[in-house]
CSV table of N, CA and C in Angstrom, one decimal:
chain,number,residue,atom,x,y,z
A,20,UNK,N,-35.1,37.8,-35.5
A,20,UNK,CA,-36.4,37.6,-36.2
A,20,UNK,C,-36.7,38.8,-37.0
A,21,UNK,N,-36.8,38.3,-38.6
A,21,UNK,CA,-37.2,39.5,-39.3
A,21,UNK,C,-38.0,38.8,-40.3
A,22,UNK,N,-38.8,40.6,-40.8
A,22,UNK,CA,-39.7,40.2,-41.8
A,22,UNK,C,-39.3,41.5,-43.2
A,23,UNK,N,-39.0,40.6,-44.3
A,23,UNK,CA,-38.7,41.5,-45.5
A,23,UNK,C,-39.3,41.6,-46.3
A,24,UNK,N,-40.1,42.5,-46.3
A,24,UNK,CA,-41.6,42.8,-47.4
A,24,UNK,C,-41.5,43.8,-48.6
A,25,UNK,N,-41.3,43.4,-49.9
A,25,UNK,CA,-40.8,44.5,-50.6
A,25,UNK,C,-42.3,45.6,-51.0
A,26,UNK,N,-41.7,46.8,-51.4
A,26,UNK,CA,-43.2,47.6,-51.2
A,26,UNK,C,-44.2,47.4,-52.4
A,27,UNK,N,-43.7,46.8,-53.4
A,27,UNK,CA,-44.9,46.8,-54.6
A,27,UNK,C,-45.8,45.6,-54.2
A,28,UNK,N,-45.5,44.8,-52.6
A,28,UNK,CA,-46.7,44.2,-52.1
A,28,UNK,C,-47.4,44.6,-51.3
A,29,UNK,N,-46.8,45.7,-50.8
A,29,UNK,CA,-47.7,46.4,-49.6
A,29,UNK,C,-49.1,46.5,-49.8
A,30,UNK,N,-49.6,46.7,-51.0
A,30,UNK,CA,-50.9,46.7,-50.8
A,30,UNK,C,-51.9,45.8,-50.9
A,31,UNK,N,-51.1,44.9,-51.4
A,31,UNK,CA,-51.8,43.6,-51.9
A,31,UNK,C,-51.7,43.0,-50.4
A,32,UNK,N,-51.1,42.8,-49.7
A,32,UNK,CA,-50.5,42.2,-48.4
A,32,UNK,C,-51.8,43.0,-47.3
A,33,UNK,N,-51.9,44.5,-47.3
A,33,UNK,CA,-52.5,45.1,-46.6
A,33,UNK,C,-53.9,44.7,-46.6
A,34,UNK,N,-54.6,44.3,-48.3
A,34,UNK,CA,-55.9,43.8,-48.9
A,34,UNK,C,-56.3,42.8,-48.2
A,35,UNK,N,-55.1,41.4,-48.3
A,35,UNK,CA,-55.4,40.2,-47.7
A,35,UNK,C,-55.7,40.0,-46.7
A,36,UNK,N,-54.9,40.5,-45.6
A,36,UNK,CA,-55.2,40.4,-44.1
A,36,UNK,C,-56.0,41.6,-43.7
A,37,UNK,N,-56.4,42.0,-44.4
A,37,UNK,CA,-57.7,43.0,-43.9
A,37,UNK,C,-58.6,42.2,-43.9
A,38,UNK,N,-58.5,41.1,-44.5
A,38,UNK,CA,-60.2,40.5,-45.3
A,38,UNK,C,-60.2,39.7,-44.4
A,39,UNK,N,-58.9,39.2,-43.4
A,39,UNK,CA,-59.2,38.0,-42.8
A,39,UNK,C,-60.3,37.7,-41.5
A,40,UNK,N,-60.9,36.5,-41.3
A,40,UNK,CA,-61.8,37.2,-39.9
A,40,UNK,C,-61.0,36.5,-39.1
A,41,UNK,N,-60.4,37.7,-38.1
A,41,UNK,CA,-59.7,37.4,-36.8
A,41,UNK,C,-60.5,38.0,-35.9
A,42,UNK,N,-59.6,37.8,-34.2
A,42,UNK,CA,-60.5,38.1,-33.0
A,42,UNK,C,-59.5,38.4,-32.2
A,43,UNK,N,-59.5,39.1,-31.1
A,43,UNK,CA,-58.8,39.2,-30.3
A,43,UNK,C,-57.4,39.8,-30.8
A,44,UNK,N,-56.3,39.1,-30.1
A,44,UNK,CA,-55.2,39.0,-30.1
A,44,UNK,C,-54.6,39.3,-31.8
A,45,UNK,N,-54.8,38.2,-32.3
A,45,UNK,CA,-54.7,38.4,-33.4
A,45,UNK,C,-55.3,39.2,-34.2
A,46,UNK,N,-56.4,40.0,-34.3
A,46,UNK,CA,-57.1,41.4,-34.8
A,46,UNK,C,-56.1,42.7,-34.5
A,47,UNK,N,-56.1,42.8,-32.8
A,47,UNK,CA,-55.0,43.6,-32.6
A,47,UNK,C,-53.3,43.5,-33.6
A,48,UNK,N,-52.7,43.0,-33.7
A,48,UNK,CA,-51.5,42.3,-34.3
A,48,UNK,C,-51.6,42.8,-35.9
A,49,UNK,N,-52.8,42.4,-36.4
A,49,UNK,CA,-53.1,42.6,-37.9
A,49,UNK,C,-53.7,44.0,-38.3
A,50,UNK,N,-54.1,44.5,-37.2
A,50,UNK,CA,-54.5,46.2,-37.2
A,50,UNK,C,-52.7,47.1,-36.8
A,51,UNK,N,-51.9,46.3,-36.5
A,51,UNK,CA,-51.1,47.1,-36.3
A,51,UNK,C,-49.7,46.8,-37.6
A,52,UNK,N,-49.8,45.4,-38.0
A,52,UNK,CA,-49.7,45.2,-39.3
A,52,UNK,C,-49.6,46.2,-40.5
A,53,UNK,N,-51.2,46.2,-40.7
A,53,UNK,CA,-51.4,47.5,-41.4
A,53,UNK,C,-51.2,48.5,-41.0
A,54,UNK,N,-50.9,49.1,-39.8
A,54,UNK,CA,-50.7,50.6,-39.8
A,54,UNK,C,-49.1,51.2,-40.0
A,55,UNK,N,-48.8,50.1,-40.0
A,55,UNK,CA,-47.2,49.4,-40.2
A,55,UNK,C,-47.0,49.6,-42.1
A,56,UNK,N,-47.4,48.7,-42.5
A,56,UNK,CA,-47.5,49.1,-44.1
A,56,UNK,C,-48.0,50.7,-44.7
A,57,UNK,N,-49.5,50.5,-43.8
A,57,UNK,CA,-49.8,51.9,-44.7
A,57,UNK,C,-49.0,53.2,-44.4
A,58,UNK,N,-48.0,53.0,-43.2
A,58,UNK,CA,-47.1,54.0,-43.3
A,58,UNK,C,-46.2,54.0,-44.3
A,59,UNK,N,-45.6,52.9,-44.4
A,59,UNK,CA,-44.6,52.5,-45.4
A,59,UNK,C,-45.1,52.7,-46.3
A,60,UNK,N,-46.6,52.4,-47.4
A,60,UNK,CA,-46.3,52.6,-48.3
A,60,UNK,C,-46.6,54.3,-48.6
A,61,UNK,N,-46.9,54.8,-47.5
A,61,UNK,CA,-47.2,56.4,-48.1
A,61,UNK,C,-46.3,56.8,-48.2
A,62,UNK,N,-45.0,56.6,-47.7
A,62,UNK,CA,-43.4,57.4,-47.9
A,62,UNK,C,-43.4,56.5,-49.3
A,63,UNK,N,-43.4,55.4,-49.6
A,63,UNK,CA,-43.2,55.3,-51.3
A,63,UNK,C,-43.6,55.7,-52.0
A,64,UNK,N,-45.3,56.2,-52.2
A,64,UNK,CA,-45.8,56.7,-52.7
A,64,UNK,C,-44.9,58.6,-52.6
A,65,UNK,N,-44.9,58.8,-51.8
A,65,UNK,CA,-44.3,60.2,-51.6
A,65,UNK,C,-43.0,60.1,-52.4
A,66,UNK,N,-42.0,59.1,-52.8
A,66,UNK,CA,-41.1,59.0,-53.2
A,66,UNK,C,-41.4,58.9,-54.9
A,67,UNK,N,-42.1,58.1,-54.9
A,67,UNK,CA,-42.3,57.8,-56.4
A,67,UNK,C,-43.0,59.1,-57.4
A,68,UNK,N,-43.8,60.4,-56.3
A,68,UNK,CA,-44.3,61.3,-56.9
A,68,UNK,C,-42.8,62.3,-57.2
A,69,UNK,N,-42.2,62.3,-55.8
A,69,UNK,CA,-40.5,62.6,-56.4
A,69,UNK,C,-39.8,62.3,-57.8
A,70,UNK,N,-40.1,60.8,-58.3
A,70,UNK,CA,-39.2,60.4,-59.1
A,70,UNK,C,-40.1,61.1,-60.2
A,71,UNK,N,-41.2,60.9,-59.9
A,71,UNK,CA,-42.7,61.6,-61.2
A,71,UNK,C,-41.8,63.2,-62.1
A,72,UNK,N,-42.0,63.8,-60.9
A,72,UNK,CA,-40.9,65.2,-60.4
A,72,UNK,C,-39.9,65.1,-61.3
A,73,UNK,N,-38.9,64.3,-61.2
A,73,UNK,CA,-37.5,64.6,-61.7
A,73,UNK,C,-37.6,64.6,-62.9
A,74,UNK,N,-38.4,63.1,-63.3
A,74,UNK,CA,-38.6,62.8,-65.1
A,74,UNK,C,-39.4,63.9,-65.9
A,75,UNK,N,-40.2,64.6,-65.1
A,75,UNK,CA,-41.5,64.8,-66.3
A,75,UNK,C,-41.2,66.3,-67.0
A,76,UNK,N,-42.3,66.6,-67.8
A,76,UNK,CA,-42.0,67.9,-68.6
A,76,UNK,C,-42.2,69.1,-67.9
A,77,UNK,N,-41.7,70.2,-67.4
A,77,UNK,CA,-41.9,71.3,-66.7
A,77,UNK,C,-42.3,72.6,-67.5
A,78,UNK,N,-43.3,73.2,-66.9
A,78,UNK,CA,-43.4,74.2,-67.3
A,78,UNK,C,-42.1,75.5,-67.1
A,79,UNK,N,-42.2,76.8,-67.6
A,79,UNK,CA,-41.0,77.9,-67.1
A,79,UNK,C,-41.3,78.2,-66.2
A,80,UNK,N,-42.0,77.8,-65.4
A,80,UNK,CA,-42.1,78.3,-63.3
A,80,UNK,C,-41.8,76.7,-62.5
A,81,UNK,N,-41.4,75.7,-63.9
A,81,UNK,CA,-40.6,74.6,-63.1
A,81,UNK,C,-41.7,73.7,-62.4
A,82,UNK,N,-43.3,73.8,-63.4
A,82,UNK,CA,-44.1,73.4,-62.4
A,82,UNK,C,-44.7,71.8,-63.7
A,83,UNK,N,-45.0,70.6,-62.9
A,83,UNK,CA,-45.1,69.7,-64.0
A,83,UNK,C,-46.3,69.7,-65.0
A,84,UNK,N,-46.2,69.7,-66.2
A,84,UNK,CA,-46.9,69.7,-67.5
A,84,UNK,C,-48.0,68.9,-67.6
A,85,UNK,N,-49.5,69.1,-67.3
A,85,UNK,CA,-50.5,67.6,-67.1
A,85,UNK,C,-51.1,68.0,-68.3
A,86,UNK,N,-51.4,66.5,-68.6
A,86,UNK,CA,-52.2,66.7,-69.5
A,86,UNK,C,-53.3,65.7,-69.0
A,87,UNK,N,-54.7,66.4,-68.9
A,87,UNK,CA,-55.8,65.5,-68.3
A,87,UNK,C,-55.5,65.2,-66.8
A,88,UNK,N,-55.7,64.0,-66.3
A,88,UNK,CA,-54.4,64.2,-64.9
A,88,UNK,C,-53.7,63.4,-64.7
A,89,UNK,N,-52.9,63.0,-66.0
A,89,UNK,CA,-51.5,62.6,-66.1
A,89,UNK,C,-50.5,63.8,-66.3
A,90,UNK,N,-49.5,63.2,-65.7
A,90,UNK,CA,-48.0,64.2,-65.7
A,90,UNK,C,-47.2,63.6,-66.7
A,91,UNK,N,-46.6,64.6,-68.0
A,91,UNK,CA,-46.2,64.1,-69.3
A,91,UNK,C,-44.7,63.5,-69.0
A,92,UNK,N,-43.9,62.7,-69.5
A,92,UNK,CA,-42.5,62.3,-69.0
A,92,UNK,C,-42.1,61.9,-70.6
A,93,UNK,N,-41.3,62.7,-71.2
A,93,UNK,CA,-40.8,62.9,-72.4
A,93,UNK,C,-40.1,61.6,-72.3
A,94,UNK,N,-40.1,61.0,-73.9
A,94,UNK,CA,-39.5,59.5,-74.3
A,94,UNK,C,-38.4,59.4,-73.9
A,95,UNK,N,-37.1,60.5,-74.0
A,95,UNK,CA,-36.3,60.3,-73.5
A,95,UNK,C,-35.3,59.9,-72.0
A,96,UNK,N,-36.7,60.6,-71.0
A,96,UNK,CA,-36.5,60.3,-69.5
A,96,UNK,C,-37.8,58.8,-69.0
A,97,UNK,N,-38.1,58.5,-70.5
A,97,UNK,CA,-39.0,57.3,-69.8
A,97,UNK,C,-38.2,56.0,-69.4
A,98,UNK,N,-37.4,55.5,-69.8
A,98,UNK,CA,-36.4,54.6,-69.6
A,98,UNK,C,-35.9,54.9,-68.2
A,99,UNK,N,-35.0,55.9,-67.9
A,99,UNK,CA,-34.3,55.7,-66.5
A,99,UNK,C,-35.6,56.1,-64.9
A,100,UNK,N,-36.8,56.8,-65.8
A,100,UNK,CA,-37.9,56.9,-65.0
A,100,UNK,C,-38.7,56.0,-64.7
A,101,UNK,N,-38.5,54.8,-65.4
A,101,UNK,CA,-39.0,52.9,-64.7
A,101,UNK,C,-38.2,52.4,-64.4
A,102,UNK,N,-37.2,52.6,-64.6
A,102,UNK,CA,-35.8,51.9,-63.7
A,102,UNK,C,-35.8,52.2,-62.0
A,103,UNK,N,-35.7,53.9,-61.9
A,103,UNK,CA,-36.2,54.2,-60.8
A,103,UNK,C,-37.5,53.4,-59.9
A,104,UNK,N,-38.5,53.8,-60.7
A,104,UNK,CA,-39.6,53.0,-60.0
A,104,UNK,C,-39.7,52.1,-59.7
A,105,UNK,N,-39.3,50.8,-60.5
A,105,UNK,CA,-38.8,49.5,-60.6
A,105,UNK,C,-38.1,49.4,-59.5
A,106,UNK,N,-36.9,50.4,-59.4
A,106,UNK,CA,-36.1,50.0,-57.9
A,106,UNK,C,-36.2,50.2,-57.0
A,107,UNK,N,-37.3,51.4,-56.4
A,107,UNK,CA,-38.3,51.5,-55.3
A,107,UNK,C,-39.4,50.7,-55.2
A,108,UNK,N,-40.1,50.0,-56.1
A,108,UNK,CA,-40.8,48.6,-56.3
A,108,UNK,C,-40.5,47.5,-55.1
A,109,UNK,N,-39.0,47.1,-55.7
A,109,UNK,CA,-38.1,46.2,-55.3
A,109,UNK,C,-37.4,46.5,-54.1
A,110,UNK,N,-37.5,47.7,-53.3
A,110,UNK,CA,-37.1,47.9,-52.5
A,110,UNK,C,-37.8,47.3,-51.2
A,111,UNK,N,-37.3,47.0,-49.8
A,111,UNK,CA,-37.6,46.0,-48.7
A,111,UNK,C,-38.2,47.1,-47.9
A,112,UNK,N,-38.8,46.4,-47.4
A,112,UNK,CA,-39.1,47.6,-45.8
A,112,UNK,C,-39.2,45.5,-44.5
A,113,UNK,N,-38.5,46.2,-44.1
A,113,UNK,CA,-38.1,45.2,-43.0
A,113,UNK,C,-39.1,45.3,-41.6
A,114,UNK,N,-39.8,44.4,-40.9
A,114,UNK,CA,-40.0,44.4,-39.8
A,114,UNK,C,-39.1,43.3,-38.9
A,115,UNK,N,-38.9,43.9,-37.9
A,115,UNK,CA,-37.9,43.3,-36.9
A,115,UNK,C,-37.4,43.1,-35.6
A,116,UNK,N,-37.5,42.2,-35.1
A,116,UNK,CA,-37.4,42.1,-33.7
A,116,UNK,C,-37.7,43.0,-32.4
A,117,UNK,N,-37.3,43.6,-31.8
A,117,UNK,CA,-37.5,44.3,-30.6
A,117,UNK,C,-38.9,44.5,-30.2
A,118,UNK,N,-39.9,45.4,-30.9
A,118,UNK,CA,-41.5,45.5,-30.2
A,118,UNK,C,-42.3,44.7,-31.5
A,119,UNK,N,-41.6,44.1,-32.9
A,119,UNK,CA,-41.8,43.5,-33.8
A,119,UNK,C,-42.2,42.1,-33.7
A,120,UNK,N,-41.2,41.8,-32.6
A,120,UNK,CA,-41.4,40.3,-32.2
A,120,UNK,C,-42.4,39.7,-32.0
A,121,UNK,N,-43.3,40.0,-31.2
A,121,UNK,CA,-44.7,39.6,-30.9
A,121,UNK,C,-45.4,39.5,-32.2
A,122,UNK,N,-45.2,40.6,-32.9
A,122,UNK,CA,-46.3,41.0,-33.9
A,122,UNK,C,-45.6,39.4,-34.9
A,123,UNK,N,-44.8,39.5,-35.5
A,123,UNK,CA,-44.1,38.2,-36.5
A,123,UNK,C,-45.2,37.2,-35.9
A,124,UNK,N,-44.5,36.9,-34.4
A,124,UNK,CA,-44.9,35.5,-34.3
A,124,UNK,C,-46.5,35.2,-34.6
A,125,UNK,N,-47.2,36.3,-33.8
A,125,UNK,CA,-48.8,36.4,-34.2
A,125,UNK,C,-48.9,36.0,-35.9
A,126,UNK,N,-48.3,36.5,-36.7
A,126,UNK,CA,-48.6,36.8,-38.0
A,126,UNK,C,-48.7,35.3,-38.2
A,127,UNK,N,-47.3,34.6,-37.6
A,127,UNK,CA,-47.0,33.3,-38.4
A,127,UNK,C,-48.4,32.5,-38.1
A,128,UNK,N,-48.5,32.6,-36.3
A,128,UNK,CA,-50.1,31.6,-36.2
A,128,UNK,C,-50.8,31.8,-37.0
A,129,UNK,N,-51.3,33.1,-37.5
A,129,UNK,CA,-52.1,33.5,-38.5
A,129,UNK,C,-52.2,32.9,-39.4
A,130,UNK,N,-51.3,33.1,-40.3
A,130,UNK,CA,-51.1,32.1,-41.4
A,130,UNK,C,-51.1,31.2,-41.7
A,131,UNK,N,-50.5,30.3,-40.5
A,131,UNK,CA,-51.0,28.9,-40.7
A,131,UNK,C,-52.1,28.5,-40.1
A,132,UNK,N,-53.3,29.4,-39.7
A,132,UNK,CA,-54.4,29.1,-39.3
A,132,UNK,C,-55.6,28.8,-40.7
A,133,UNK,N,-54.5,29.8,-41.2
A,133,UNK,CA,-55.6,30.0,-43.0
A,133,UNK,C,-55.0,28.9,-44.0
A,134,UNK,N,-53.8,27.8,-43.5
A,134,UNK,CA,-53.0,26.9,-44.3
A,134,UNK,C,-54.0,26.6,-45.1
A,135,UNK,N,-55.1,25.9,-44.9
A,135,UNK,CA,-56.0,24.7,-45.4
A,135,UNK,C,-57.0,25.6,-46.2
A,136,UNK,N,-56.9,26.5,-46.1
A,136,UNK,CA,-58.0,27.4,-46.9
A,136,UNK,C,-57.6,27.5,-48.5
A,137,UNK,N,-58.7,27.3,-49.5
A,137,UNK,CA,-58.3,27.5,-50.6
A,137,UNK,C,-57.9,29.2,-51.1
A,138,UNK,N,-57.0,29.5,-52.0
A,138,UNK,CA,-56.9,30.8,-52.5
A,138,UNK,C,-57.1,30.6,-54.1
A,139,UNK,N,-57.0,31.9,-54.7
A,139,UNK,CA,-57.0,31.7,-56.0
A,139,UNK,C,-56.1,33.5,-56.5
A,140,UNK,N,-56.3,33.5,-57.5
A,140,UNK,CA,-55.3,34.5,-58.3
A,140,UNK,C,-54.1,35.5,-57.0
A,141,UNK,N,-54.3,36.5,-57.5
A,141,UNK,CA,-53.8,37.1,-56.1
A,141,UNK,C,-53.9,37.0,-55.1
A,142,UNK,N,-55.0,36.2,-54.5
A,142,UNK,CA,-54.9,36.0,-53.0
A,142,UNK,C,-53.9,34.8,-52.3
A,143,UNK,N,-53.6,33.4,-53.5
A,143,UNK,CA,-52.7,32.7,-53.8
A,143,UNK,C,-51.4,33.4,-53.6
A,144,UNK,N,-51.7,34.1,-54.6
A,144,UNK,CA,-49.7,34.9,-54.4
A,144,UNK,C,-49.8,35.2,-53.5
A,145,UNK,N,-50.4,36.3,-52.5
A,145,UNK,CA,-50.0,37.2,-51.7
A,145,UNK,C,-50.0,35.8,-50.7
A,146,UNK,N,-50.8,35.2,-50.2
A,146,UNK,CA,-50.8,34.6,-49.3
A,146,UNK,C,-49.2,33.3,-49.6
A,147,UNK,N,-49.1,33.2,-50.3
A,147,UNK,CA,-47.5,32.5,-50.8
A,147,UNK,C,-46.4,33.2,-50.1
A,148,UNK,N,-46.9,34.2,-50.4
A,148,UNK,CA,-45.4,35.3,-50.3
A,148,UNK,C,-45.5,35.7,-49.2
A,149,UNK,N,-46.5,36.1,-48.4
A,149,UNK,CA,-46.4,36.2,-46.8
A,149,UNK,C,-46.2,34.6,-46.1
A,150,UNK,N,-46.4,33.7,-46.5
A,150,UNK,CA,-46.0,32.4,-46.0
A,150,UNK,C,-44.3,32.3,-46.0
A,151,UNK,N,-43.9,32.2,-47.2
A,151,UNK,CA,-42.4,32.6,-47.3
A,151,UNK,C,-41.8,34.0,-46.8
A,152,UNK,N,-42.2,34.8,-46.4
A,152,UNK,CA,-41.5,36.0,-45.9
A,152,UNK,C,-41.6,36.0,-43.9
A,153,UNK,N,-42.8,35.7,-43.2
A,153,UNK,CA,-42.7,35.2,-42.2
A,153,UNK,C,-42.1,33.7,-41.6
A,154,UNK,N,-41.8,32.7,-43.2
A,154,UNK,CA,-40.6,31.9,-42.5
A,154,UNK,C,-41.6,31.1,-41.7
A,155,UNK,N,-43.1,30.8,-42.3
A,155,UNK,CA,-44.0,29.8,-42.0
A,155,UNK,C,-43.9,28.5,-41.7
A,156,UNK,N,-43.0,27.9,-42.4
A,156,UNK,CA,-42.5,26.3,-42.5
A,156,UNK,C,-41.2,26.1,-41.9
A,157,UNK,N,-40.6,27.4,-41.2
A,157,UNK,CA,-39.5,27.0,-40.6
A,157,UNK,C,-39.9,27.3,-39.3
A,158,UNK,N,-38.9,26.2,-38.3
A,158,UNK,CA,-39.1,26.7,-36.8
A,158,UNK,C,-38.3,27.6,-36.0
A,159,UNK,N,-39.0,28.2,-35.2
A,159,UNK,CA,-38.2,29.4,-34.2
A,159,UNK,C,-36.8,29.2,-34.3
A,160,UNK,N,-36.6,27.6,-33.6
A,160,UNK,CA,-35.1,28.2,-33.4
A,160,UNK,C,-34.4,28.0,-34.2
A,161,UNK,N,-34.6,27.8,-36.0
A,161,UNK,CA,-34.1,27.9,-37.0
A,161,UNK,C,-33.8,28.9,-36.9
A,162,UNK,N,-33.8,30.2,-36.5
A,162,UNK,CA,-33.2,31.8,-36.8
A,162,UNK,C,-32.2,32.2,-36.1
């Protein structure tokens, strides 16, 4: 049993089920959810100030060039400097089985508890995408 969440939804993902009203069992599960993501996404964020780093304009003590409080990234390094980003974007952070287990299946009740609920713009997506990533419409022993 696994869950493959890529990071440019971590926070969209973290928004939605924050807003949900749960109790119990499931409050617990979705508080540890997010503490689950907002780890994850602070190592990407930590990575992507890395990638900031490599691309951008340096001063002679090697330190980056702001202007206002943007960091400048010369036309030339802009191209492979969204590729990068793009592919830390697209990159997975996986939850899975062993002390994960519990938490998935919670998730899945979850979600189909809110099946019948309407969404609209992003809440739509994200809730799509966590429907398809927890494997909502399939059964257990499909895995």
């Amino acid at each position: 049993m696994k869950v493959e969440i890529k990071n440019e939804m971590i926070p969209l993902i973290t928004e939605f089920v924050a807003e949900l009203p749960l109790v119990r069992k499931h409050s617990r599960h979705r508080r540890e959810l997010i503490k689950m993501l907002s780890e994850q996404y602070k190592k990407v964020d930590e990575q992507r100030i890395e990638i900031v780093k490599d691309y951008c304009e340096k001063d002679d003590k090697g330190k980056p060039i702001m202007k206002g409080e943007t960091v400048q990234i010369p036309d030339e390094n802009m191209k492979k400097y969204l590729e990068d980003v793009a592919e830390l974007k697209n990159e997975v952070y996986v939850i899975e089985g062993g002390n994960s287990r519990e938490l998935i299946r919670t998730m899945r009740t979850i979600l189909l508890k809110f099946e019948d609920q309407e969404y609209q713009g992003k809440d739509s997506t994200t809730y799509d995408y966590l429907c398809e990533q927890f494997k909502v419409d399939e059964n257990e022993e499909d895995e």
